[in-house]
Short mmCIF file of C-alpha atoms in Angstrom, two decimals:
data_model
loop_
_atom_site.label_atom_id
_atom_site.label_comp_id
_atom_site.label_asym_id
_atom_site.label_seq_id
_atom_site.Cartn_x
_atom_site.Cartn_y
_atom_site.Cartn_z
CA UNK T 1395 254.31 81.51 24.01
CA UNK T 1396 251.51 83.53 22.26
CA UNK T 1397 252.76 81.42 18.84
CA UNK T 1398 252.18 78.17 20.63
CA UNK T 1399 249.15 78.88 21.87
CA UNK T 1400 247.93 79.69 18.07
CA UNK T 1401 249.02 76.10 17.16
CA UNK T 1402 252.21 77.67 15.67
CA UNK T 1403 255.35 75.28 17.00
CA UNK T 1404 257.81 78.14 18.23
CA UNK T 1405 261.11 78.09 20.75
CA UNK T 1406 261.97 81.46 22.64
CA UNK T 1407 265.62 81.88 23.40
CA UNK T 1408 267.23 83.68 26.23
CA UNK T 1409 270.41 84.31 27.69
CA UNK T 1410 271.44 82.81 30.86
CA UNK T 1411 270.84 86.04 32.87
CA UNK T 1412 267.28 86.27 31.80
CA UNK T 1413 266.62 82.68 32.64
CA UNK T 1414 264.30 83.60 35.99
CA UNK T 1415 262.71 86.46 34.20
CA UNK T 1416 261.54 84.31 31.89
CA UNK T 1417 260.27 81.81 34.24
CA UNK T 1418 258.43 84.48 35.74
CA UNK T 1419 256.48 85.84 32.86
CA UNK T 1420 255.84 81.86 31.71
CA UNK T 1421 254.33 81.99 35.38
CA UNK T 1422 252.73 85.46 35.18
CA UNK T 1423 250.95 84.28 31.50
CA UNK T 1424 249.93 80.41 32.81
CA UNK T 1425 252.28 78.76 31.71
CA UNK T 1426 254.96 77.61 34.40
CA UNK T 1427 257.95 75.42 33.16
CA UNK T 1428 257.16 76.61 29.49
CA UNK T 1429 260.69 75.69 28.18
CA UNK T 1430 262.83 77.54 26.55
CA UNK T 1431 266.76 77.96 25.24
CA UNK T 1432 269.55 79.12 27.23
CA UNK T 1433 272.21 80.88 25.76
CA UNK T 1434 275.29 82.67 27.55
CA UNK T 1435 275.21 85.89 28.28
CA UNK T 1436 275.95 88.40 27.24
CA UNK T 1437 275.54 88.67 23.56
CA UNK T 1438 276.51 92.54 23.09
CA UNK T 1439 280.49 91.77 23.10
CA UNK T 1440 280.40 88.14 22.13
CA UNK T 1441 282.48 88.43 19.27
CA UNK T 1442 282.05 86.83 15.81
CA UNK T 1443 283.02 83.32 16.82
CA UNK T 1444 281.30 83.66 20.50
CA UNK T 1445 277.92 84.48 18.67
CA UNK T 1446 278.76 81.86 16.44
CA UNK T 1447 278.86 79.22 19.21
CA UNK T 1448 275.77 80.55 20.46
CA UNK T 1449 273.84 80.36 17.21
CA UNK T 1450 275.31 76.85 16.66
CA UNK T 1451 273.71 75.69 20.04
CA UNK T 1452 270.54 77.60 19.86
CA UNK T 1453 269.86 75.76 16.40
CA UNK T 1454 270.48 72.34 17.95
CA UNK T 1455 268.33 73.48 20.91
CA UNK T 1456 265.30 74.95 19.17
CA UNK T 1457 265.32 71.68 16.73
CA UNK T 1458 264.79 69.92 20.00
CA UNK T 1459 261.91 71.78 20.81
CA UNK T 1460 260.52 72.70 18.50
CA UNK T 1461 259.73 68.32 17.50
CA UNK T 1462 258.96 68.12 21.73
CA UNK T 1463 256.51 71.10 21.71
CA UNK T 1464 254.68 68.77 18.74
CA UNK N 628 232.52 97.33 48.17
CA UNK N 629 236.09 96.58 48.30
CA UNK N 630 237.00 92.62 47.10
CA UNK N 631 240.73 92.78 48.06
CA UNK N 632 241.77 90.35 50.90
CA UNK N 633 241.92 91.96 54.30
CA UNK N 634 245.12 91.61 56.55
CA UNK N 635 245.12 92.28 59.84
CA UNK N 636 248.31 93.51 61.88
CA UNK N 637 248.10 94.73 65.71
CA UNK N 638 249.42 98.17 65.28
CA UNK N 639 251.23 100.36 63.05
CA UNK N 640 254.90 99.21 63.15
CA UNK N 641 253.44 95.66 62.76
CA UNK N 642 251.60 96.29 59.46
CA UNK N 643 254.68 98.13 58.14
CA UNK N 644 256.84 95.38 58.95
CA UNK N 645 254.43 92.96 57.75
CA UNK N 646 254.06 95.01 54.58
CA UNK N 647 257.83 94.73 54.07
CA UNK N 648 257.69 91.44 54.73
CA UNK N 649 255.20 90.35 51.66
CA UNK N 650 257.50 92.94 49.55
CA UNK N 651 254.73 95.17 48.83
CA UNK N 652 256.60 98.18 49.58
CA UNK N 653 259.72 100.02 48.31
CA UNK N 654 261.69 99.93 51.80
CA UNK N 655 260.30 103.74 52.76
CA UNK N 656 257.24 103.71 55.61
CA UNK N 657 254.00 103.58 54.13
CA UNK N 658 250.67 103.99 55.10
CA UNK N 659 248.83 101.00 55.53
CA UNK N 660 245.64 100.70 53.03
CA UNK N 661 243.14 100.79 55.29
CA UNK N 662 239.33 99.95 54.11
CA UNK N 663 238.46 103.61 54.56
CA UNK N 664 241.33 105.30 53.41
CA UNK N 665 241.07 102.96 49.83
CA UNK N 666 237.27 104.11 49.97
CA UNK N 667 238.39 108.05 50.69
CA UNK N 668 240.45 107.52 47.35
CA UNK N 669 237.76 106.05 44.91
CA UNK N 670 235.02 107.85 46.27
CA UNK N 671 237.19 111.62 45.40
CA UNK N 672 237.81 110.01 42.05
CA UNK N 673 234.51 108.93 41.83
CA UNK N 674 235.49 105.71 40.42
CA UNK N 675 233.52 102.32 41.81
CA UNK N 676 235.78 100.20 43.43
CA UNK N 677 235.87 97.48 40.19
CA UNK N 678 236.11 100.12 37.39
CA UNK N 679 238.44 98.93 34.73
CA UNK N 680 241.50 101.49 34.52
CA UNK N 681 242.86 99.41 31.54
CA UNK N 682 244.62 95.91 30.46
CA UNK N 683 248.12 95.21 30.44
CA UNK N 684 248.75 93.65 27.53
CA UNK N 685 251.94 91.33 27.99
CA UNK N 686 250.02 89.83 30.80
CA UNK N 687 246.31 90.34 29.87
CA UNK N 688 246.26 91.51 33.43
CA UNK N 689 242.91 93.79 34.07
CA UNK N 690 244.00 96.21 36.27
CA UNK N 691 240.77 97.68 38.82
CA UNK N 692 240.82 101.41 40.33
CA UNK N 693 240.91 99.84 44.15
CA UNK N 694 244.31 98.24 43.08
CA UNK N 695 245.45 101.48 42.52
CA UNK N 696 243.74 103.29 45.20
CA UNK N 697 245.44 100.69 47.46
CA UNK N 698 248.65 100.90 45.97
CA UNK N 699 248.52 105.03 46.07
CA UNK N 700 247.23 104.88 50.01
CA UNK N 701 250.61 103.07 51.05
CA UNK N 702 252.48 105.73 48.99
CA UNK N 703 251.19 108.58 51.10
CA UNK N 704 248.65 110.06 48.59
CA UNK N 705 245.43 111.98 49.53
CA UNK N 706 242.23 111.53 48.03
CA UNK N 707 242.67 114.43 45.70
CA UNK N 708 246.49 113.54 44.00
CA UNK N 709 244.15 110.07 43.47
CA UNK N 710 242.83 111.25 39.94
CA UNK N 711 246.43 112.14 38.94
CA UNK N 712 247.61 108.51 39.72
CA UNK N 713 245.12 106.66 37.34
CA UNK N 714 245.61 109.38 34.80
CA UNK N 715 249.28 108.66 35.01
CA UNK N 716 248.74 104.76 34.98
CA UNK N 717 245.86 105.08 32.09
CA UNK N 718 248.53 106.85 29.91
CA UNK N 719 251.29 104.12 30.74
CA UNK N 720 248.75 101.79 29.38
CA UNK N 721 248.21 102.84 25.82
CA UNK N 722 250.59 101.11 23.76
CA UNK N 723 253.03 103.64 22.56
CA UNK N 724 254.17 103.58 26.02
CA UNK N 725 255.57 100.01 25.72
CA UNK N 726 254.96 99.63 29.04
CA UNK N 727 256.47 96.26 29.71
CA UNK N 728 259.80 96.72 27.74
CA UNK N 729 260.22 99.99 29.67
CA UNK N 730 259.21 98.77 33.05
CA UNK N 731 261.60 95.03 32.22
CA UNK N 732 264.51 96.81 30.78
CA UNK N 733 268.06 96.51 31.96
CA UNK N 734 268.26 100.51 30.29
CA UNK N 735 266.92 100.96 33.76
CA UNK N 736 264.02 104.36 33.25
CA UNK N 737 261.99 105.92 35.65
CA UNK N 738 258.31 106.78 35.00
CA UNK N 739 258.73 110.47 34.67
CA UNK N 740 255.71 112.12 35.28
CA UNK N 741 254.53 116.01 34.23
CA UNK N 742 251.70 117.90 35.80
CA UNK N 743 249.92 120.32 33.68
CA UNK N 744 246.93 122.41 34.68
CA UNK N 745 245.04 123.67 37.10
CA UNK N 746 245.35 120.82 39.27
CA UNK N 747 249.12 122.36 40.08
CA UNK N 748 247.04 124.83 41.88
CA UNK N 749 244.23 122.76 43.34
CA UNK N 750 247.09 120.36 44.80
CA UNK N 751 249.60 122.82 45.77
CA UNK N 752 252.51 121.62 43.36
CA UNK N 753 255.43 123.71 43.52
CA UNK N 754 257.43 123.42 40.16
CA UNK N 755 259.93 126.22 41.59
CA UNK N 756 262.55 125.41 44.38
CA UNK N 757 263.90 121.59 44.52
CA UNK N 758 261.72 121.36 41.51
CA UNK N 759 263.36 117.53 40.09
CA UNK N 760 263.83 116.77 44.17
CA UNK N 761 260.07 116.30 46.19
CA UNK N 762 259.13 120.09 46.55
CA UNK N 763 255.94 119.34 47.95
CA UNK N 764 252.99 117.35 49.44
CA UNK N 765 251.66 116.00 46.33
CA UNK N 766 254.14 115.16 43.20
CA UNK N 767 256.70 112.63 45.71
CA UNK N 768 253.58 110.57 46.75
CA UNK N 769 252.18 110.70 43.57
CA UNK N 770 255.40 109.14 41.44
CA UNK N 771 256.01 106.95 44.56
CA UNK N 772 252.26 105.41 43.81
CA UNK N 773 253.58 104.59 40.45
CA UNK N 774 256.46 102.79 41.47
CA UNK N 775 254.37 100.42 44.11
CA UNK N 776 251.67 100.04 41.31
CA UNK N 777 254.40 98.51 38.96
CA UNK N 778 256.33 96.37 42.00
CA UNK N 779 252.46 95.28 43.19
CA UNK N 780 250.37 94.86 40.57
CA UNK N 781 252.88 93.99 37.49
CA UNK N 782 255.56 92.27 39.24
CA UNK N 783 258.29 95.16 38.70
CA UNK N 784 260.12 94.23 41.17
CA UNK N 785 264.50 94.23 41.37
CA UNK N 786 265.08 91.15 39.99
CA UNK N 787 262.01 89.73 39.17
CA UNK N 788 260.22 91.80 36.07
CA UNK N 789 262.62 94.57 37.38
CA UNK N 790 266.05 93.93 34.95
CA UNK N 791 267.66 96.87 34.99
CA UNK N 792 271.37 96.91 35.60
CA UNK N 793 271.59 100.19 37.68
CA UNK N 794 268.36 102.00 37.56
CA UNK N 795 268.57 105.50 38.80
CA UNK N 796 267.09 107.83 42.08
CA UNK N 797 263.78 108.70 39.82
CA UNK N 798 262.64 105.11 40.43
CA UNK N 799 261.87 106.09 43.87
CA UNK N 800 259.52 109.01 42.17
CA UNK N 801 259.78 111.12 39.58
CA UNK N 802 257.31 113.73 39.27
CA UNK N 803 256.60 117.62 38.78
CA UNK N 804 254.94 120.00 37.55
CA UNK N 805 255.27 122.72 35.35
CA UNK N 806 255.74 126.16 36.20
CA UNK N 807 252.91 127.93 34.53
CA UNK N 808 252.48 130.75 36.45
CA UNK N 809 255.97 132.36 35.87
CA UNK N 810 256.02 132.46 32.11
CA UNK N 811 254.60 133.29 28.59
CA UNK N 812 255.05 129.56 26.97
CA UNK N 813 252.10 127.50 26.26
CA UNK N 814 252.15 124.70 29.07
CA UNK N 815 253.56 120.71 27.89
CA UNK N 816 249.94 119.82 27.71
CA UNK N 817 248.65 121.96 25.72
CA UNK N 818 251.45 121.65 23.19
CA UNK N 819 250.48 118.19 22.98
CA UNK N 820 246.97 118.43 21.91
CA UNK N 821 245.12 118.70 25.26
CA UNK N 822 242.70 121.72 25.85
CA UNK N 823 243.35 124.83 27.45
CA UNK N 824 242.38 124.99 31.40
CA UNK N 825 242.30 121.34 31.38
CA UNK N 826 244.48 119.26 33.48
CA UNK N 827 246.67 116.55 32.11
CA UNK N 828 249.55 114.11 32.86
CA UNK N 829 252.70 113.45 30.48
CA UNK N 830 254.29 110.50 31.02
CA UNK N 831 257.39 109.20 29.80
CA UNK N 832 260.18 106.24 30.12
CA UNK N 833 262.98 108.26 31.43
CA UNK N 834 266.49 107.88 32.02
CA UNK N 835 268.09 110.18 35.11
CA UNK N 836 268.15 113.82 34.86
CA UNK N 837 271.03 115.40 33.30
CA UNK N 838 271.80 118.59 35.25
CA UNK N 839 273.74 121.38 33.47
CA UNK N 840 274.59 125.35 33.82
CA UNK N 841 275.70 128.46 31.90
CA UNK N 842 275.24 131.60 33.29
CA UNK N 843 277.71 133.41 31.21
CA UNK N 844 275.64 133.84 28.32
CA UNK N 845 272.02 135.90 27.55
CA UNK N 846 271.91 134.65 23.52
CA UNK N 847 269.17 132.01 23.41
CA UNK N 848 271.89 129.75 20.61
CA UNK N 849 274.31 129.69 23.15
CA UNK N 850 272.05 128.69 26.28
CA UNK N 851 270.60 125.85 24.24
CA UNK N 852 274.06 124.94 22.61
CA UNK N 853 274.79 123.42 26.51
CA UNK N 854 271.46 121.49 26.27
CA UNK N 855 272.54 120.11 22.76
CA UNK N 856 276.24 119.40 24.09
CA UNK N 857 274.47 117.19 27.23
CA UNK N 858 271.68 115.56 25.01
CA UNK N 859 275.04 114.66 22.53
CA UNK N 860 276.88 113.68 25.42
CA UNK N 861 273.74 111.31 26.24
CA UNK N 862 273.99 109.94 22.58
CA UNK N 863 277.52 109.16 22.64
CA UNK N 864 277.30 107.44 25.84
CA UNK N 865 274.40 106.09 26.27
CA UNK N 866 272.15 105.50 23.72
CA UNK N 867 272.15 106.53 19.74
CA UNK N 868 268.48 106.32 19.00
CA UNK N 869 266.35 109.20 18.61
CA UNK N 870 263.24 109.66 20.98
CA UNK N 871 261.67 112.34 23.15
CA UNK N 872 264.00 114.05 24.95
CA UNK N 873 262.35 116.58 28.28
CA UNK N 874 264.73 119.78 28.94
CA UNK N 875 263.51 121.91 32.11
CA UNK N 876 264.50 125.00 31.64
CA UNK N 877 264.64 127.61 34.55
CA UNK N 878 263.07 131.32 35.52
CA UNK N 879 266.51 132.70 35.01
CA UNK N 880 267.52 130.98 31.68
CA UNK N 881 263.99 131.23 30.43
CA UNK N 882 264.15 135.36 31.19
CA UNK N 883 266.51 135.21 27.92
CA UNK N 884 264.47 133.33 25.58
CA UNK N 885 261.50 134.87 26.32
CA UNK N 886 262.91 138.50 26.18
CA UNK N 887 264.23 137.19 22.75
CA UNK N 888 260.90 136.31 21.87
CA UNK N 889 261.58 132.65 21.68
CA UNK N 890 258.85 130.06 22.09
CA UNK N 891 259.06 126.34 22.91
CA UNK N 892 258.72 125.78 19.66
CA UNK N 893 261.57 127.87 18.40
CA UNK N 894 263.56 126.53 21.00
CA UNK N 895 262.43 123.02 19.58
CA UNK N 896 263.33 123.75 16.19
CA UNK N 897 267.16 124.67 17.05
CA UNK N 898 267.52 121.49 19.17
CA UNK N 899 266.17 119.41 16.65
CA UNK N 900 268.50 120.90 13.77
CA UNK N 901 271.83 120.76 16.40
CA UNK N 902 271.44 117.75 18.70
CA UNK N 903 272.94 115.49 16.00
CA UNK N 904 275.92 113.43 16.35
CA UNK N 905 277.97 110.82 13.97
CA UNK N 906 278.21 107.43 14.09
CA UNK N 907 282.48 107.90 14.51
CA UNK N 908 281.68 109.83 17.25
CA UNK N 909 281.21 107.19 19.25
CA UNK N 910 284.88 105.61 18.44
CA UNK N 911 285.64 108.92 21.09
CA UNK N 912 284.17 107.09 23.91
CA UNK N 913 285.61 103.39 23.82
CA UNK N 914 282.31 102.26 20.93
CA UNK N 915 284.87 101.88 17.97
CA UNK N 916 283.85 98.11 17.82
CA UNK N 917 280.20 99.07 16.52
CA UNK N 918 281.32 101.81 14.44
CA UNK N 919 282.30 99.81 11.49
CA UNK N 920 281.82 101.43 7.29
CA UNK N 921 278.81 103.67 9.66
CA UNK N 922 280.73 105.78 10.53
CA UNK N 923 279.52 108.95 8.35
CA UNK N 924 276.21 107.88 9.24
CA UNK N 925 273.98 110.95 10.74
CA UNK N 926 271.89 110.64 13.70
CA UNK N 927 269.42 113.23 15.12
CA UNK N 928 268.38 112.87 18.68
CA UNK N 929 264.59 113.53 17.74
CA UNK N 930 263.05 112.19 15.49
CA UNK N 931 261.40 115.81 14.20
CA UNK N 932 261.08 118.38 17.01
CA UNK N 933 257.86 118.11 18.46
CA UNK N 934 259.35 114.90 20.09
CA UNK N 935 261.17 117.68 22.40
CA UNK N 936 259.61 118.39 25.61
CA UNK N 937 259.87 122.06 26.71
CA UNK N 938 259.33 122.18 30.39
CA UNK N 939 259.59 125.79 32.45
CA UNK N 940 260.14 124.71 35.76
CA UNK N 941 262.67 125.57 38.51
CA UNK N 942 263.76 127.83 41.33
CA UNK N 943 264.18 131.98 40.77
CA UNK N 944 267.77 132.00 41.13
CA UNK N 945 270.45 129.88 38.61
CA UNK N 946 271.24 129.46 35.28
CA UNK N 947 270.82 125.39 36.15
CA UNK N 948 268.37 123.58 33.70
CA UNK N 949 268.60 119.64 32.93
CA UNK N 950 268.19 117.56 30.51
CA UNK N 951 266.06 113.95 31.02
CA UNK N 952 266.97 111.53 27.81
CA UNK N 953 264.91 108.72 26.72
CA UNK N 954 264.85 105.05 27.81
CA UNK N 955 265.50 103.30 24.63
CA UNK N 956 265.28 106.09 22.04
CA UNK N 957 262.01 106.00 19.83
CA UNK N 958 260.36 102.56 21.35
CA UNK N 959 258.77 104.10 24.17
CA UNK N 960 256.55 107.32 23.27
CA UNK N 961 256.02 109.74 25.73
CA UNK N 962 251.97 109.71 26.31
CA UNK N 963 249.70 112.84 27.18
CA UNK N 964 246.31 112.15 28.52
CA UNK N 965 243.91 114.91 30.33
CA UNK N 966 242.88 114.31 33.76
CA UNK N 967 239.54 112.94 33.91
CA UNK N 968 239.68 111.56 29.97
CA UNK N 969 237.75 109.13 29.04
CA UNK N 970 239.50 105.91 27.57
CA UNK N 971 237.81 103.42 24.72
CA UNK N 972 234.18 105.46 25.54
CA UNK N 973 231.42 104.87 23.32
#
């Protein structure tokens, strides 16, 4: 959020149990519905391939973004 | 002049109810913030109602002394614990305190707060009996105003801010003093680079107290080789990192040491050098997965050991002392500030 706001195209990322916590703070700092990536949580015991499949959609997601946010 | 909205509520049980209601409070009773009770607060503190405490800087939220005054009415403070409450707050402010990642954390820490000074006398703190469990009038109110500052004014709330998995009972308030008047040691404070005869506040992100015992023993090694087996215990099981670690140490246990001729810092120096565990440790207690080609890999639980936090407090009798771990190892630093400090002054 502080990136975009220096003209600095960025994409945050969180996992799926964070999701309201984030909408809170993007509330909190004046910026409600700021968007942002949703992963599944949680990310400690993934695995290779389960962090793998995360990456994988959190690269095609933060593309997306990142060419919306300009 | 107070600029806070006014509520109105018919009668006591009403505004406690209606404070629940607006989840303002912490479940307990409190006292409602009346005008003059907020204005008994500043005016002991002899802050003006809009005086700038600080700026929390996740939210570039300014953060006024009648916020906290409010906040520390409702949590059953008295005028005089007020100065002790923005002292406490003011510290959790500076930025080695990393107050948002400690307050948002699942790790789920307690603001643990230390009372150093004169003041201990002024407000009657008793750092003897019950010492880690509300032994008196003014350290439960006091860490209670904490809490209701964070749920009020920075949204900590379960939940919300709030992430942590399990927090622990030190949420509710966790505060003493220490017990300067029944031993040699130079107090935390002072240690830490605040004058003698002053006042002063530690604060620190804290995980729940780690109680342990061994009266069998009068040999200063041996007393502190249980602290070192419960701060290793804490590094196998819950986190690795290194940080400040606080060990209260009681009148009985303390008797040895000090007839040994052991000061905090000597005491500091063996717990730095012992309180070391490896990485294949942790393949003991169900981690193997994140052991990996570490596993030779050394790590100390301080990072050198004045990050150790000597504390003499505790009742007469029992070799009991406990050990309080960090949050998150080394990314929260426990802050010292003297009551009364001044803050970014000219």
């Amino acid at each position: 959020m502080a990136a975009e706001r220096l003209g600095v195209p960025a994409a945050g990322i969180m996992t799926s149990q964070f999701v309201s916590a984030a909408e809170l703070m993007a509330r909190v700092l004046g910026a409600e519905g700021f968007p942002f990536v949703v992963i599944e949580h949680p990310i400690s015991s993934a695995g290779s391939d389960g962090l793998e499949q995360r990456a994988r959609t959190a690269i095609d997601d933060c593309a997306r973004l990142l060419i919306q946010s300009q | 002049m107070l600029s806070s909205r006014r509520h109105t509520a018919t009668d006591y049980f009403a505004a406690q109810e209606y404070l629940h209601s607006r989840g303002w409070t912490d479940g307990l009773p409190v006292m409602p913030p009346t005008e003059a009770a907020v204005a008994a607060m500043l005016e002991y503190a002899l802050l003006p109602a809009d005086h700038l405490i600080g700026v929390e800087s996740v939210r570039a939220r300014a953060i006024s002394a009648e916020k906290l005054a409010i906040n520390a009415v409702m949590a059953g403070c008295l005028p005089s614990h007020f100065p002790i409450v923005v002292t406490a707050f003011t510290a959790m402010l500076q930025e080695p305190y990393l107050l948002h990642g400690a307050t948002a954390s699942t790790g789920g820490n307690a603001v643990l707060i230390i009372i150093n000074g004169p003041v201990l006398q002024e407000l009657g703190i008793d750092s003897t009996f019950n010492v880690l469990g509300a032994s008196d009038r003014a350290t439960a109110p006091i860490g209670r105003a904490i809490r209701l500052v964070l749920r009020n004014l920075m949204d900590v709330r379960p939940g919300q801010v709030d992430r942590s998995t399990l927090g622990h009972p030190g949420k509710i308030s966790f505060c003493f003093g220490e017990d300067e008047t029944n031993t040699s040691w130079t107090p935390l404070a002072q240690q830490r680079g605040v004058p003698e005869h002053a006042s002063a506040v530690t604060v620190m992100a804290a995980g729940s107290p780690r109680q342990l015992m061994n009266e069998w023993t009068t040999q200063p090694e041996e007393i502190l080789d249980t602290f070192v087996a419960e701060i290793k215990t804490n590094m196998r099981h819950y986190s690795i990192w290194p940080g400040n670690y606080a060990i209260v140490v009681p009148p009985q246990l303390r008797t040895h040491f000090e007839s040994a001729g052991w000061s905090k810092s000597d005491i500091a120096d063996y717990v730095f050098e012992n309180a070391r565990i490896y990485r294949r440790d942790w393949a003991d207690c169900g981690k193997g997965a994140v052991v990996r080609h570490k596993g030779d890999q050394q790590y100390a639980a301080l990072p050198d050991a004045d990050h150790l936090m000597v504390v003499a407090a505790g009742g007469p009798a029992g070799g009991f002392g406990a050990v309080i771990p960090p949050w998150l190892g080394h990314k929260s630093r426990a802050v010292t500030m003297a009551v009364g400090a001044c803050v970014d002054c000219e």
